Amino acid sequence: MDDLHAQGARKTTSVGRGVPDASGQAGIIGIGLAAVLTFALAQGAWEWFASYIGVTLLAVILSFYRLPPRGPGPRSAYVSNLVAYSLVVGLCAAIALAPVLQRSAWLFPMPGTRSHCRALGTYESLRTEASLANLAGRDGAALAYARVSHRHEAVADCLASTTTRWLPLYGLGAAVLAGLGAWSFDRVRARRRADLAT
């Protein structure tokens, strides 16, 4: 019984010091896999649920994962954990941003692509009208709805494919920012501890 209490105390102490335990390591792997699966299985246009998934994964990793203490040298456990942490944060941020990038011209301009996608949507609308021309006399409202629906779907798919093509760049940028932020925060924290110790 006393051994169990001692083990629990040791585990609580190690977690409290900010050292990730085995469950934390498994957690970051699970979050990374969830983000990769979300990215790989996404088909068609990026929907707002992807933002919800990305924000949820970011909240989990930022709340429950702690980097190990800083160590000297580029091959220390801290550096490898920082790289993995930054890449997973960048991937989650890219998934969260994907629907916004697809829909916002000010955040993701790609003017040539957007005009090309609009032209593709117009073509799809005309193709739908031609394929359903024999139904025009029966229900004009249904034909108009079909044209608008196919046009919207074609534009969304075109923008989504371009967004997916550029997402790794945005994810890498977010990973660099996350890594620099975590490294700077740990550096300031280590300096404060050193000042308190003296």
JSON list of C-alpha atoms in Angstrom, two decimals:
[
{"chain": "A", "resi": 1, "resn": "MET", "atom": "CA", "xyz": [0.00, 0.00, 0.00]},
{"chain": "A", "resi": 2, "resn": "ASP", "atom": "CA", "xyz": [2.79, 2.42, 0.90]},
{"chain": "A", "resi": 3, "resn": "ASP", "atom": "CA", "xyz": [4.58, 1.51, -2.34]},
{"chain": "A", "resi": 4, "resn": "LEU", "atom": "CA", "xyz": [1.48, 2.50, -4.33]},
{"chain": "A", "resi": 5, "resn": "HIS", "atom": "CA", "xyz": [1.31, 5.86, -2.55]},
{"chain": "A", "resi": 6, "resn": "ALA", "atom": "CA", "xyz": [5.01, 6.43, -3.20]},
{"chain": "A", "resi": 7, "resn": "GLN", "atom": "CA", "xyz": [4.63, 5.61, -6.88]},
{"chain": "A", "resi": 8, "resn": "GLY", "atom": "CA", "xyz": [1.66, 7.97, -7.18]},
{"chain": "A", "resi": 9, "resn": "ALA", "atom": "CA", "xyz": [3.57, 10.74, -5.46]},
{"chain": "A", "resi": 10, "resn": "ARG", "atom": "CA", "xyz": [6.57, 10.26, -7.74]},
{"chain": "A", "resi": 11, "resn": "LYS", "atom": "CA", "xyz": [4.30, 10.36, -10.82]},
{"chain": "A", "resi": 12, "resn": "THR", "atom": "CA", "xyz": [2.52, 13.50, -9.60]},
{"chain": "A", "resi": 13, "resn": "THR", "atom": "CA", "xyz": [5.85, 15.19, -8.88]},
{"chain": "A", "resi": 14, "resn": "SER", "atom": "CA", "xyz": [7.27, 14.39, -12.32]},
{"chain": "A", "resi": 15, "resn": "VAL", "atom": "CA", "xyz": [4.13, 15.61, -14.10]},
{"chain": "A", "resi": 16, "resn": "GLY", "atom": "CA", "xyz": [4.00, 18.72, -11.98]},
{"chain": "A", "resi": 17, "resn": "ARG", "atom": "CA", "xyz": [7.53, 19.63, -13.00]},
{"chain": "A", "resi": 18, "resn": "GLY", "atom": "CA", "xyz": [6.43, 19.81, -16.63]},
{"chain": "A", "resi": 19, "resn": "VAL", "atom": "CA", "xyz": [8.05, 16.56, -17.75]},
{"chain": "A", "resi": 20, "resn": "PRO", "atom": "CA", "xyz": [5.72, 14.68, -20.11]},
{"chain": "A", "resi": 21, "resn": "ASP", "atom": "CA", "xyz": [4.95, 11.14, -19.01]},
{"chain": "A", "resi": 22, "resn": "ALA", "atom": "CA", "xyz": [4.24, 8.20, -21.31]},
{"chain": "A", "resi": 23, "resn": "SER", "atom": "CA", "xyz": [0.58, 9.14, -21.65]},
{"chain": "A", "resi": 24, "resn": "GLY", "atom": "CA", "xyz": [1.58, 12.63, -22.78]},
{"chain": "A", "resi": 25, "resn": "GLN", "atom": "CA", "xyz": [3.88, 11.20, -25.43]},
{"chain": "A", "resi": 26, "resn": "ALA", "atom": "CA", "xyz": [1.14, 8.84, -26.61]},
{"chain": "A", "resi": 27, "resn": "GLY", "atom": "CA", "xyz": [-1.29, 11.76, -26.58]},
{"chain": "A", "resi": 28, "resn": "ILE", "atom": "CA", "xyz": [0.76, 13.88, -28.96]},
{"chain": "A", "resi": 29, "resn": "ILE", "atom": "CA", "xyz": [1.14, 10.89, -31.29]},
{"chain": "A", "resi": 30, "resn": "GLY", "atom": "CA", "xyz": [-2.63, 10.36, -31.20]},
{"chain": "A", "resi": 31, "resn": "ILE", "atom": "CA", "xyz": [-3.29, 14.03, -31.93]},
{"chain": "A", "resi": 32, "resn": "GLY", "atom": "CA", "xyz": [-0.86, 13.95, -34.82]},
{"chain": "A", "resi": 33, "resn": "LEU", "atom": "CA", "xyz": [-2.54, 10.86, -36.26]},
{"chain": "A", "resi": 34, "resn": "ALA", "atom": "CA", "xyz": [-6.00, 12.41, -35.88]},
{"chain": "A", "resi": 35, "resn": "ALA", "atom": "CA", "xyz": [-4.84, 15.54, -37.70]},
{"chain": "A", "resi": 36, "resn": "VAL", "atom": "CA", "xyz": [-3.21, 13.51, -40.49]},
{"chain": "A", "resi": 37, "resn": "LEU", "atom": "CA", "xyz": [-6.33, 11.38, -40.94]},
{"chain": "A", "resi": 38, "resn": "THR", "atom": "CA", "xyz": [-8.52, 14.49, -41.05]},
{"chain": "A", "resi": 39, "resn": "PHE", "atom": "CA", "xyz": [-6.25, 16.00, -43.68]},
{"chain": "A", "resi": 40, "resn": "ALA", "atom": "CA", "xyz": [-5.92, 12.81, -45.73]},
{"chain": "A", "resi": 41, "resn": "LEU", "atom": "CA", "xyz": [-9.61, 11.86, -45.72]},
{"chain": "A", "resi": 42, "resn": "ALA", "atom": "CA", "xyz": [-10.91, 15.34, -46.49]},
{"chain": "A", "resi": 43, "resn": "GLN", "atom": "CA", "xyz": [-12.78, 15.25, -49.79]},
{"chain": "A", "resi": 44, "resn": "GLY", "atom": "CA", "xyz": [-14.39, 18.11, -51.64]},
{"chain": "A", "resi": 45, "resn": "ALA", "atom": "CA", "xyz": [-14.63, 21.57, -50.14]},
{"chain": "A", "resi": 46, "resn": "TRP", "atom": "CA", "xyz": [-13.26, 22.33, -46.68]},
{"chain": "A", "resi": 47, "resn": "GLU", "atom": "CA", "xyz": [-16.23, 22.67, -44.34]},
{"chain": "A", "resi": 48, "resn": "TRP", "atom": "CA", "xyz": [-16.39, 24.53, -41.04]},
{"chain": "A", "resi": 49, "resn": "PHE", "atom": "CA", "xyz": [-16.33, 21.27, -39.09]},
{"chain": "A", "resi": 50, "resn": "ALA", "atom": "CA", "xyz": [-12.66, 20.99, -40.05]},
{"chain": "A", "resi": 51, "resn": "SER", "atom": "CA", "xyz": [-12.05, 24.22, -38.13]},
{"chain": "A", "resi": 52, "resn": "TYR", "atom": "CA", "xyz": [-13.79, 22.72, -35.11]},
{"chain": "A", "resi": 53, "resn": "ILE", "atom": "CA", "xyz": [-11.59, 19.61, -35.33]},
{"chain": "A", "resi": 54, "resn": "GLY", "atom": "CA", "xyz": [-8.43, 21.69, -35.69]},
{"chain": "A", "resi": 55, "resn": "VAL", "atom": "CA", "xyz": [-9.27, 23.99, -32.80]},
{"chain": "A", "resi": 56, "resn": "THR", "atom": "CA", "xyz": [-10.19, 21.01, -30.59]},
{"chain": "A", "resi": 57, "resn": "LEU", "atom": "CA", "xyz": [-6.89, 19.26, -31.33]},
{"chain": "A", "resi": 58, "resn": "LEU", "atom": "CA", "xyz": [-5.00, 22.50, -30.65]},
{"chain": "A", "resi": 59, "resn": "ALA", "atom": "CA", "xyz": [-6.78, 22.92, -27.32]},
{"chain": "A", "resi": 60, "resn": "VAL", "atom": "CA", "xyz": [-5.93, 19.35, -26.31]},
{"chain": "A", "resi": 61, "resn": "ILE", "atom": "CA", "xyz": [-2.26, 19.58, -27.22]},
{"chain": "A", "resi": 62, "resn": "LEU", "atom": "CA", "xyz": [-1.77, 23.02, -25.65]},
{"chain": "A", "resi": 63, "resn": "SER", "atom": "CA", "xyz": [-3.57, 21.97, -22.46]},
{"chain": "A", "resi": 64, "resn": "PHE", "atom": "CA", "xyz": [-2.11, 18.53, -21.81]},
{"chain": "A", "resi": 65, "resn": "TYR", "atom": "CA", "xyz": [1.33, 18.35, -23.40]},
{"chain": "A", "resi": 66, "resn": "ARG", "atom": "CA", "xyz": [4.40, 19.84, -21.77]},
{"chain": "A", "resi": 67, "resn": "LEU", "atom": "CA", "xyz": [7.87, 19.94, -23.28]},
{"chain": "A", "resi": 68, "resn": "PRO", "atom": "CA", "xyz": [10.71, 18.32, -21.28]},
{"chain": "A", "resi": 69, "resn": "PRO", "atom": "CA", "xyz": [13.25, 20.57, -19.55]},
{"chain": "A", "resi": 70, "resn": "ARG", "atom": "CA", "xyz": [15.69, 22.34, -21.83]},
{"chain": "A", "resi": 71, "resn": "GLY", "atom": "CA", "xyz": [18.89, 20.43, -22.45]},
{"chain": "A", "resi": 72, "resn": "PRO", "atom": "CA", "xyz": [22.20, 21.38, -24.03]},
{"chain": "A", "resi": 73, "resn": "GLY", "atom": "CA", "xyz": [22.99, 20.43, -27.59]},
{"chain": "A", "resi": 74, "resn": "PRO", "atom": "CA", "xyz": [20.91, 20.11, -30.77]},
{"chain": "A", "resi": 75, "resn": "ARG", "atom": "CA", "xyz": [20.36, 16.36, -30.18]},
{"chain": "A", "resi": 76, "resn": "SER", "atom": "CA", "xyz": [18.77, 16.68, -26.77]},
{"chain": "A", "resi": 77, "resn": "ALA", "atom": "CA", "xyz": [15.30, 15.32, -26.02]},
{"chain": "A", "resi": 78, "resn": "TYR", "atom": "CA", "xyz": [14.07, 18.90, -25.75]},
{"chain": "A", "resi": 79, "resn": "VAL", "atom": "CA", "xyz": [14.93, 19.72, -29.37]},
{"chain": "A", "resi": 80, "resn": "SER", "atom": "CA", "xyz": [13.31, 16.60, -30.82]},
{"chain": "A", "resi": 81, "resn": "ASN", "atom": "CA", "xyz": [10.19, 17.12, -28.69]},
{"chain": "A", "resi": 82, "resn": "LEU", "atom": "CA", "xyz": [10.06, 20.79, -29.70]},
{"chain": "A", "resi": 83, "resn": "VAL", "atom": "CA", "xyz": [10.20, 19.87, -33.39]},
{"chain": "A", "resi": 84, "resn": "ALA", "atom": "CA", "xyz": [7.45, 17.24, -33.04]},
{"chain": "A", "resi": 85, "resn": "TYR", "atom": "CA", "xyz": [5.32, 19.60, -30.93]},
{"chain": "A", "resi": 86, "resn": "SER", "atom": "CA", "xyz": [5.70, 22.46, -33.43]},
{"chain": "A", "resi": 87, "resn": "LEU", "atom": "CA", "xyz": [4.87, 20.31, -36.45]},
{"chain": "A", "resi": 88, "resn": "VAL", "atom": "CA", "xyz": [1.73, 18.89, -34.83]},
{"chain": "A", "resi": 89, "resn": "VAL", "atom": "CA", "xyz": [0.60, 22.38, -33.77]},
{"chain": "A", "resi": 90, "resn": "GLY", "atom": "CA", "xyz": [1.24, 23.62, -37.31]},
{"chain": "A", "resi": 91, "resn": "LEU", "atom": "CA", "xyz": [-0.77, 20.76, -38.82]},
{"chain": "A", "resi": 92, "resn": "CYS", "atom": "CA", "xyz": [-3.70, 21.37, -36.45]},
{"chain": "A", "resi": 93, "resn": "ALA", "atom": "CA", "xyz": [-3.57, 25.10, -37.19]},
{"chain": "A", "resi": 94, "resn": "ALA", "atom": "CA", "xyz": [-3.60, 24.40, -40.95]},
{"chain": "A", "resi": 95, "resn": "ILE", "atom": "CA", "xyz": [-6.69, 22.20, -40.57]},
{"chain": "A", "resi": 96, "resn": "ALA", "atom": "CA", "xyz": [-8.39, 24.88, -38.47]},
{"chain": "A", "resi": 97, "resn": "LEU", "atom": "CA", "xyz": [-7.58, 27.58, -41.04]},
{"chain": "A", "resi": 98, "resn": "ALA", "atom": "CA", "xyz": [-8.46, 25.58, -44.17]},
{"chain": "A", "resi": 99, "resn": "PRO", "atom": "CA", "xyz": [-12.15, 26.65, -44.45]},
{"chain": "A", "resi": 100, "resn": "VAL", "atom": "CA", "xyz": [-11.21, 30.29, -43.80]},
{"chain": "A", "resi": 101, "resn": "LEU", "atom": "CA", "xyz": [-8.44, 30.20, -46.41]},
{"chain": "A", "resi": 102, "resn": "GLN", "atom": "CA", "xyz": [-10.79, 28.67, -48.95]},
{"chain": "A", "resi": 103, "resn": "ARG", "atom": "CA", "xyz": [-13.45, 31.37, -48.47]},
{"chain": "A", "resi": 104, "resn": "SER", "atom": "CA", "xyz": [-11.44, 34.52, -47.65]},
{"chain": "A", "resi": 105, "resn": "ALA", "atom": "CA", "xyz": [-9.77, 36.36, -50.50]},
{"chain": "A", "resi": 106, "resn": "TRP", "atom": "CA", "xyz": [-8.03, 38.78, -48.10]},
{"chain": "A", "resi": 107, "resn": "LEU", "atom": "CA", "xyz": [-6.28, 35.94, -46.20]},
{"chain": "A", "resi": 108, "resn": "PHE", "atom": "CA", "xyz": [-5.53, 33.73, -49.20]},
{"chain": "A", "resi": 109, "resn": "PRO", "atom": "CA", "xyz": [-5.66, 35.95, -52.32]},
{"chain": "A", "resi": 110, "resn": "MET", "atom": "CA", "xyz": [-4.74, 33.60, -55.24]},
{"chain": "A", "resi": 111, "resn": "PRO", "atom": "CA", "xyz": [-6.50, 35.99, -57.71]},
{"chain": "A", "resi": 112, "resn": "GLY", "atom": "CA", "xyz": [-5.77, 33.92, -60.85]},
{"chain": "A", "resi": 113, "resn": "THR", "atom": "CA", "xyz": [-7.07, 30.76, -59.24]},
{"chain": "A", "resi": 114, "resn": "ARG", "atom": "CA", "xyz": [-10.23, 32.40, -57.92]},
{"chain": "A", "resi": 115, "resn": "SER", "atom": "CA", "xyz": [-11.13, 33.78, -61.36]},
{"chain": "A", "resi": 116, "resn": "HIS", "atom": "CA", "xyz": [-10.33, 30.40, -62.93]},
{"chain": "A", "resi": 117, "resn": "CYS", "atom": "CA", "xyz": [-12.61, 28.68, -60.40]},
{"chain": "A", "resi": 118, "resn": "ARG", "atom": "CA", "xyz": [-15.43, 31.14, -61.12]},
{"chain": "A", "resi": 119, "resn": "ALA", "atom": "CA", "xyz": [-15.07, 30.42, -64.86]},
{"chain": "A", "resi": 120, "resn": "LEU", "atom": "CA", "xyz": [-15.16, 26.70, -64.10]},
{"chain": "A", "resi": 121, "resn": "GLY", "atom": "CA", "xyz": [-18.35, 27.24, -62.10]},
{"chain": "A", "resi": 122, "resn": "THR", "atom": "CA", "xyz": [-19.94, 29.11, -65.00]},
{"chain": "A", "resi": 123, "resn": "TYR", "atom": "CA", "xyz": [-19.01, 26.27, -67.34]},
{"chain": "A", "resi": 124, "resn": "GLU", "atom": "CA", "xyz": [-20.52, 23.72, -64.97]},
{"chain": "A", "resi": 125, "resn": "SER", "atom": "CA", "xyz": [-23.70, 25.79, -64.76]},
{"chain": "A", "resi": 126, "resn": "LEU", "atom": "CA", "xyz": [-24.02, 25.89, -68.55]},
{"chain": "A", "resi": 127, "resn": "ARG", "atom": "CA", "xyz": [-23.28, 22.16, -68.79]},
{"chain": "A", "resi": 128, "resn": "THR", "atom": "CA", "xyz": [-26.02, 21.45, -66.26]},
{"chain": "A", "resi": 129, "resn": "GLU", "atom": "CA", "xyz": [-28.47, 23.61, -68.20]},
{"chain": "A", "resi": 130, "resn": "ALA", "atom": "CA", "xyz": [-27.61, 21.81, -71.46]},
{"chain": "A", "resi": 131, "resn": "SER", "atom": "CA", "xyz": [-27.98, 18.36, -69.91]},
{"chain": "A", "resi": 132, "resn": "LEU", "atom": "CA", "xyz": [-31.38, 19.26, -68.41]},
{"chain": "A", "resi": 133, "resn": "ALA", "atom": "CA", "xyz": [-32.69, 21.34, -71.33]},
{"chain": "A", "resi": 134, "resn": "ASN", "atom": "CA", "xyz": [-35.57, 18.94, -71.97]},
{"chain": "A", "resi": 135, "resn": "LEU", "atom": "CA", "xyz": [-36.86, 19.63, -68.43]},
{"chain": "A", "resi": 136, "resn": "ALA", "atom": "CA", "xyz": [-36.85, 23.42, -68.76]},
{"chain": "A", "resi": 137, "resn": "GLY", "atom": "CA", "xyz": [-40.51, 23.64, -69.73]},
{"chain": "A", "resi": 138, "resn": "ARG", "atom": "CA", "xyz": [-41.61, 21.50, -66.78]},
{"chain": "A", "resi": 139, "resn": "ASP", "atom": "CA", "xyz": [-39.98, 23.18, -63.78]},
{"chain": "A", "resi": 140, "resn": "GLY", "atom": "CA", "xyz": [-37.87, 26.27, -64.39]},
{"chain": "A", "resi": 141, "resn": "ALA", "atom": "CA", "xyz": [-37.24, 26.80, -60.66]},
{"chain": "A", "resi": 142, "resn": "ALA", "atom": "CA", "xyz": [-35.76, 23.31, -60.28]},
{"chain": "A", "resi": 143, "resn": "LEU", "atom": "CA", "xyz": [-33.50, 23.88, -63.29]},
{"chain": "A", "resi": 144, "resn": "ALA", "atom": "CA", "xyz": [-32.31, 27.20, -61.88]},
{"chain": "A", "resi": 145, "resn": "TYR", "atom": "CA", "xyz": [-31.60, 25.56, -58.52]},
{"chain": "A", "resi": 146, "resn": "ALA", "atom": "CA", "xyz": [-29.65, 22.76, -60.21]},
{"chain": "A", "resi": 147, "resn": "ARG", "atom": "CA", "xyz": [-27.56, 25.29, -62.15]},
{"chain": "A", "resi": 148, "resn": "VAL", "atom": "CA", "xyz": [-26.73, 27.31, -59.01]},
{"chain": "A", "resi": 149, "resn": "SER", "atom": "CA", "xyz": [-26.01, 24.18, -56.98]},
{"chain": "A", "resi": 150, "resn": "HIS", "atom": "CA", "xyz": [-23.65, 22.67, -59.56]},
{"chain": "A", "resi": 151, "resn": "ARG", "atom": "CA", "xyz": [-21.93, 26.02, -60.07]},
{"chain": "A", "resi": 152, "resn": "HIS", "atom": "CA", "xyz": [-21.37, 26.45, -56.32]},
{"chain": "A", "resi": 153, "resn": "GLU", "atom": "CA", "xyz": [-20.09, 22.90, -55.96]},
{"chain": "A", "resi": 154, "resn": "ALA", "atom": "CA", "xyz": [-17.65, 23.27, -58.85]},
{"chain": "A", "resi": 155, "resn": "VAL", "atom": "CA", "xyz": [-16.26, 26.56, -57.49]},
{"chain": "A", "resi": 156, "resn": "ALA", "atom": "CA", "xyz": [-15.95, 25.17, -53.96]},
{"chain": "A", "resi": 157, "resn": "ASP", "atom": "CA", "xyz": [-14.15, 22.02, -55.13]},
{"chain": "A", "resi": 158, "resn": "CYS", "atom": "CA", "xyz": [-11.76, 24.07, -57.28]},
{"chain": "A", "resi": 159, "resn": "LEU", "atom": "CA", "xyz": [-10.92, 26.44, -54.41]},
{"chain": "A", "resi": 160, "resn": "ALA", "atom": "CA", "xyz": [-10.62, 23.51, -51.99]},
{"chain": "A", "resi": 161, "resn": "SER", "atom": "CA", "xyz": [-8.07, 21.71, -54.16]},
{"chain": "A", "resi": 162, "resn": "THR", "atom": "CA", "xyz": [-5.95, 24.86, -54.41]},
{"chain": "A", "resi": 163, "resn": "THR", "atom": "CA", "xyz": [-6.27, 25.47, -50.67]},
{"chain": "A", "resi": 164, "resn": "THR", "atom": "CA", "xyz": [-5.16, 21.90, -49.94]},
{"chain": "A", "resi": 165, "resn": "ARG", "atom": "CA", "xyz": [-2.18, 22.37, -52.24]},
{"chain": "A", "resi": 166, "resn": "TRP", "atom": "CA", "xyz": [-1.05, 25.45, -50.27]},
{"chain": "A", "resi": 167, "resn": "LEU", "atom": "CA", "xyz": [-1.95, 24.25, -46.76]},
{"chain": "A", "resi": 168, "resn": "PRO", "atom": "CA", "xyz": [1.47, 22.67, -46.03]},
{"chain": "A", "resi": 169, "resn": "LEU", "atom": "CA", "xyz": [3.08, 26.10, -46.46]},
{"chain": "A", "resi": 170, "resn": "TYR", "atom": "CA", "xyz": [0.65, 27.67, -43.99]},
{"chain": "A", "resi": 171, "resn": "GLY", "atom": "CA", "xyz": [1.11, 24.71, -41.63]},
{"chain": "A", "resi": 172, "resn": "LEU", "atom": "CA", "xyz": [4.90, 25.05, -41.80]},
{"chain": "A", "resi": 173, "resn": "GLY", "atom": "CA", "xyz": [4.62, 28.76, -41.05]},
{"chain": "A", "resi": 174, "resn": "ALA", "atom": "CA", "xyz": [2.41, 28.03, -38.05]},
{"chain": "A", "resi": 175, "resn": "ALA", "atom": "CA", "xyz": [4.87, 25.34, -36.91]},
{"chain": "A", "resi": 176, "resn": "VAL", "atom": "CA", "xyz": [7.80, 27.79, -37.06]},
{"chain": "A", "resi": 177, "resn": "LEU", "atom": "CA", "xyz": [5.83, 30.36, -35.07]},
{"chain": "A", "resi": 178, "resn": "ALA", "atom": "CA", "xyz": [4.77, 27.74, -32.50]},
{"chain": "A", "resi": 179, "resn": "GLY", "atom": "CA", "xyz": [8.34, 26.46, -32.16]},
{"chain": "A", "resi": 180, "resn": "LEU", "atom": "CA", "xyz": [9.80, 29.94, -31.73]},
{"chain": "A", "resi": 181, "resn": "GLY", "atom": "CA", "xyz": [7.10, 30.84, -29.22]},
{"chain": "A", "resi": 182, "resn": "ALA", "atom": "CA", "xyz": [7.62, 27.69, -27.14]},
{"chain": "A", "resi": 183, "resn": "TRP", "atom": "CA", "xyz": [11.42, 28.04, -27.28]},
{"chain": "A", "resi": 184, "resn": "SER", "atom": "CA", "xyz": [11.28, 31.71, -26.23]},
{"chain": "A", "resi": 185, "resn": "PHE", "atom": "CA", "xyz": [8.85, 30.94, -23.40]},
{"chain": "A", "resi": 186, "resn": "ASP", "atom": "CA", "xyz": [11.04, 28.12, -22.09]},
{"chain": "A", "resi": 187, "resn": "ARG", "atom": "CA", "xyz": [14.12, 30.31, -22.35]},
{"chain": "A", "resi": 188, "resn": "VAL", "atom": "CA", "xyz": [12.47, 33.08, -20.31]},
{"chain": "A", "resi": 189, "resn": "ARG", "atom": "CA", "xyz": [11.23, 30.54, -17.76]},
{"chain": "A", "resi": 190, "resn": "ALA", "atom": "CA", "xyz": [14.71, 28.99, -17.41]},
{"chain": "A", "resi": 191, "resn": "ARG", "atom": "CA", "xyz": [16.23, 32.44, -16.94]},
{"chain": "A", "resi": 192, "resn": "ARG", "atom": "CA", "xyz": [13.72, 33.26, -14.19]},
{"chain": "A", "resi": 193, "resn": "ARG", "atom": "CA", "xyz": [14.50, 30.00, -12.42]},
{"chain": "A", "resi": 194, "resn": "ALA", "atom": "CA", "xyz": [18.21, 30.76, -12.61]},
{"chain": "A", "resi": 195, "resn": "ASP", "atom": "CA", "xyz": [17.63, 34.23, -11.19]},
{"chain": "A", "resi": 196, "resn": "LEU", "atom": "CA", "xyz": [15.56, 32.80, -8.35]},
{"chain": "A", "resi": 197, "resn": "ALA", "atom": "CA", "xyz": [18.23, 30.22, -7.57]},
{"chain": "A", "resi": 198, "resn": "THR", "atom": "CA", "xyz": [20.95, 32.88, -7.20]}
]
